Backbone as a printed PyTorch tensor [residue, N CA C, xyz], in Angstrom:
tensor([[[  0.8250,  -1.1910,   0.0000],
         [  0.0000,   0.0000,   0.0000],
         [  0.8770,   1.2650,   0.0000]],

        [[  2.3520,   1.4570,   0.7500],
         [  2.6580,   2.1820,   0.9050],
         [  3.5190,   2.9530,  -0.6340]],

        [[  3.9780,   1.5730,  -0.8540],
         [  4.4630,   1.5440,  -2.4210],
         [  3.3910,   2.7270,  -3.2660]],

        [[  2.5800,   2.2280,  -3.2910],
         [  1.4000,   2.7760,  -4.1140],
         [  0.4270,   3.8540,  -3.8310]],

        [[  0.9950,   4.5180,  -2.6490],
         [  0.6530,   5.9010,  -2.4110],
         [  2.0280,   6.7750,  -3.0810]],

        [[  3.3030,   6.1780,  -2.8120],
         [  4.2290,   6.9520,  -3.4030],
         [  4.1770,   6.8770,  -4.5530]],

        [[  4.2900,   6.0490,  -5.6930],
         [  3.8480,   6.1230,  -6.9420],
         [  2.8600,   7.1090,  -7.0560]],

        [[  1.5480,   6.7670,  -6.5980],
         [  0.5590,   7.9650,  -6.8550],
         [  1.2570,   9.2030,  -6.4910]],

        [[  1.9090,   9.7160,  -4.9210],
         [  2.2010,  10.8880,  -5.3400],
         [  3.1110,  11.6130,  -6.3710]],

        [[  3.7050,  10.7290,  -7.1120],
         [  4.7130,  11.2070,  -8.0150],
         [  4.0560,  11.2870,  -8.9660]],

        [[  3.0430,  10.4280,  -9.7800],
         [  2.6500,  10.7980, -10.5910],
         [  1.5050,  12.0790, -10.6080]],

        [[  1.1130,  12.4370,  -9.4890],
         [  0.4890,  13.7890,  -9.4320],
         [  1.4280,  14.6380,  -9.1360]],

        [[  2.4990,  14.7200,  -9.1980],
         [  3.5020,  15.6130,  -8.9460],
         [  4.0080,  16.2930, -10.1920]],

        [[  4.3780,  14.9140, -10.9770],
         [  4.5050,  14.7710, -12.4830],
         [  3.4360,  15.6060, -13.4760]],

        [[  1.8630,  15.0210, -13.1200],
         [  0.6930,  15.9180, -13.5060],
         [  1.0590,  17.3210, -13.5870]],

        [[  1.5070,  17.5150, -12.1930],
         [  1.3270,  19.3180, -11.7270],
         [  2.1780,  20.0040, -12.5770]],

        [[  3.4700,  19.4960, -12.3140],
         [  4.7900,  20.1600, -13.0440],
         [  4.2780,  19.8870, -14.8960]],

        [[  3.8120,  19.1470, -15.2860],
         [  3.5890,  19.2750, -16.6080],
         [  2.5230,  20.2730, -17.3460]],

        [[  1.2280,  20.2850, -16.2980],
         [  0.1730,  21.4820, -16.3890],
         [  0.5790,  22.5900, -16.1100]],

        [[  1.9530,  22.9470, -15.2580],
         [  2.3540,  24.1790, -14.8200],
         [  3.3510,  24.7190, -16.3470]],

        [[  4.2400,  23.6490, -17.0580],
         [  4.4960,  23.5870, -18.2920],
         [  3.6730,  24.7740, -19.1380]],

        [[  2.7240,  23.4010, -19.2770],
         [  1.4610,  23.7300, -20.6470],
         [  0.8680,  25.6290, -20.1600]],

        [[  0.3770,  25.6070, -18.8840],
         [  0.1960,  27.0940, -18.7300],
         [  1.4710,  28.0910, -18.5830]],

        [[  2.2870,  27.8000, -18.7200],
         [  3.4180,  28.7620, -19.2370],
         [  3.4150,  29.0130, -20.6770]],

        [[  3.6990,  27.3040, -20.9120],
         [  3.5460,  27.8270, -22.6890],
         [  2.4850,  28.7520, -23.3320]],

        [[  1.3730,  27.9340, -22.6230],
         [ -0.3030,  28.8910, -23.2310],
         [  0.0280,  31.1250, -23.1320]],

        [[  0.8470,  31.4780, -21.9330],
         [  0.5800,  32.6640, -21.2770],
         [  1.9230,  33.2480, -22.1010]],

        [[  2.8610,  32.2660, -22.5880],
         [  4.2810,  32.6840, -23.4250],
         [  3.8740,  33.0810, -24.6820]],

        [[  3.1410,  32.1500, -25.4270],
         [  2.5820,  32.2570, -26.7770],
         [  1.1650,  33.4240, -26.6340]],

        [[  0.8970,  33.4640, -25.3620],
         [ -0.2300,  34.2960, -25.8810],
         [  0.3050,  35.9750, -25.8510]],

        [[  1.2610,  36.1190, -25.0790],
         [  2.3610,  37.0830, -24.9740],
         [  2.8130,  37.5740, -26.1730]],

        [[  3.0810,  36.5760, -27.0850],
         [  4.0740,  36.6580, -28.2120],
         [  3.0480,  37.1770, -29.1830]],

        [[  1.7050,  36.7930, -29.3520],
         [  0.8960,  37.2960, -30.1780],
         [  0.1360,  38.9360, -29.6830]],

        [[ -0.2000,  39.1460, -28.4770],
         [ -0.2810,  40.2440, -27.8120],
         [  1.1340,  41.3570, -28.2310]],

        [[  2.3450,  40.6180, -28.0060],
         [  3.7450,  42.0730, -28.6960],
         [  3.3210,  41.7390, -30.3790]],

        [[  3.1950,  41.0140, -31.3690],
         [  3.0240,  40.3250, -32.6640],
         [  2.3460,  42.1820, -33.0980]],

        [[  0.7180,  42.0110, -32.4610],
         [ -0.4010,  42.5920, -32.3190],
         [  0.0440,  44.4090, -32.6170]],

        [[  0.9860,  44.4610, -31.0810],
         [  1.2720,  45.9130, -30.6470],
         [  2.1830,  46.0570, -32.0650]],

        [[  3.0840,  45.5760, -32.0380],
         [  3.7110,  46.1370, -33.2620],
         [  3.7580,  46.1510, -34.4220]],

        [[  2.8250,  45.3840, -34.6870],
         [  2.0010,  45.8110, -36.5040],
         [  1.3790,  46.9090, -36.1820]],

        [[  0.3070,  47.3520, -35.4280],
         [ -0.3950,  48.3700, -34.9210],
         [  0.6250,  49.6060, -34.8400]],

        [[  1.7280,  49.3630, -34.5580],
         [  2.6580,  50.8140, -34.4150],
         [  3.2700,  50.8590, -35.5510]],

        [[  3.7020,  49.9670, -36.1810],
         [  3.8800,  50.3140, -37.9160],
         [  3.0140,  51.2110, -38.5560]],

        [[  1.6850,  50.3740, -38.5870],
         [  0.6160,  50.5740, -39.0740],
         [  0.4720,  52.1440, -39.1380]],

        [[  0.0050,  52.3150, -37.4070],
         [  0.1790,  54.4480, -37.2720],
         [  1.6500,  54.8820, -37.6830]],

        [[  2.9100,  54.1230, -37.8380],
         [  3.5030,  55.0580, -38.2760],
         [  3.5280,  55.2970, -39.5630]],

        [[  3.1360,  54.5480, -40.3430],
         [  2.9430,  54.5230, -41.6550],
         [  1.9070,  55.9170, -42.1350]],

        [[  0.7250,  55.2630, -41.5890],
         [ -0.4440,  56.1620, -41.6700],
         [ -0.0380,  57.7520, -41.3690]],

        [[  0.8730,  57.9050, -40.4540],
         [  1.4300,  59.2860, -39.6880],
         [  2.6820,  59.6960, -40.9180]],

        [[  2.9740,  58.7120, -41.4800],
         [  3.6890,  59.3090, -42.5520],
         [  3.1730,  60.0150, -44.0540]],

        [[  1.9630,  59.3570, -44.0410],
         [  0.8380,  59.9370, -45.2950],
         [  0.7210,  61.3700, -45.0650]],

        [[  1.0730,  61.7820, -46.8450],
         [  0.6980,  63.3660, -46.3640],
         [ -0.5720,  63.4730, -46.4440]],

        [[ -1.5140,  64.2840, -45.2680],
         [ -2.5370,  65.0850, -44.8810],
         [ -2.5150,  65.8070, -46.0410]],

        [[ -4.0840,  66.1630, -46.0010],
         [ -4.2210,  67.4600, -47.0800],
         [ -4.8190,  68.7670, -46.3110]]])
């Protein structure tokens, strides 16, 4: 029995550290598209800010 509580806790240990993974990756990549975002958008106005006005 005792065997097989330690197994179990490792493999929920294992669980945790791998879901803690995956939500890094998810909050890294969603990061990367959030700066992606900002700086087409600041091209974009500088571009636009470069058009001559009439």
């Amino acid at each position: 029995m005792n065997i097989y509580i330690r197994q179990s806790k490792k493999n929920t240990k294992n669980i945790i550290i791998q879901l803690l993974h995956f939500v890094n990756l998810v909050m890294f990549l969603g990061q990367l598209i959030i700066n992606g975002y900002t700086e087409k958008f600041l091209k974009v106005n500088e571009r636009i800010g470069l058009l001559p006005t009439r």
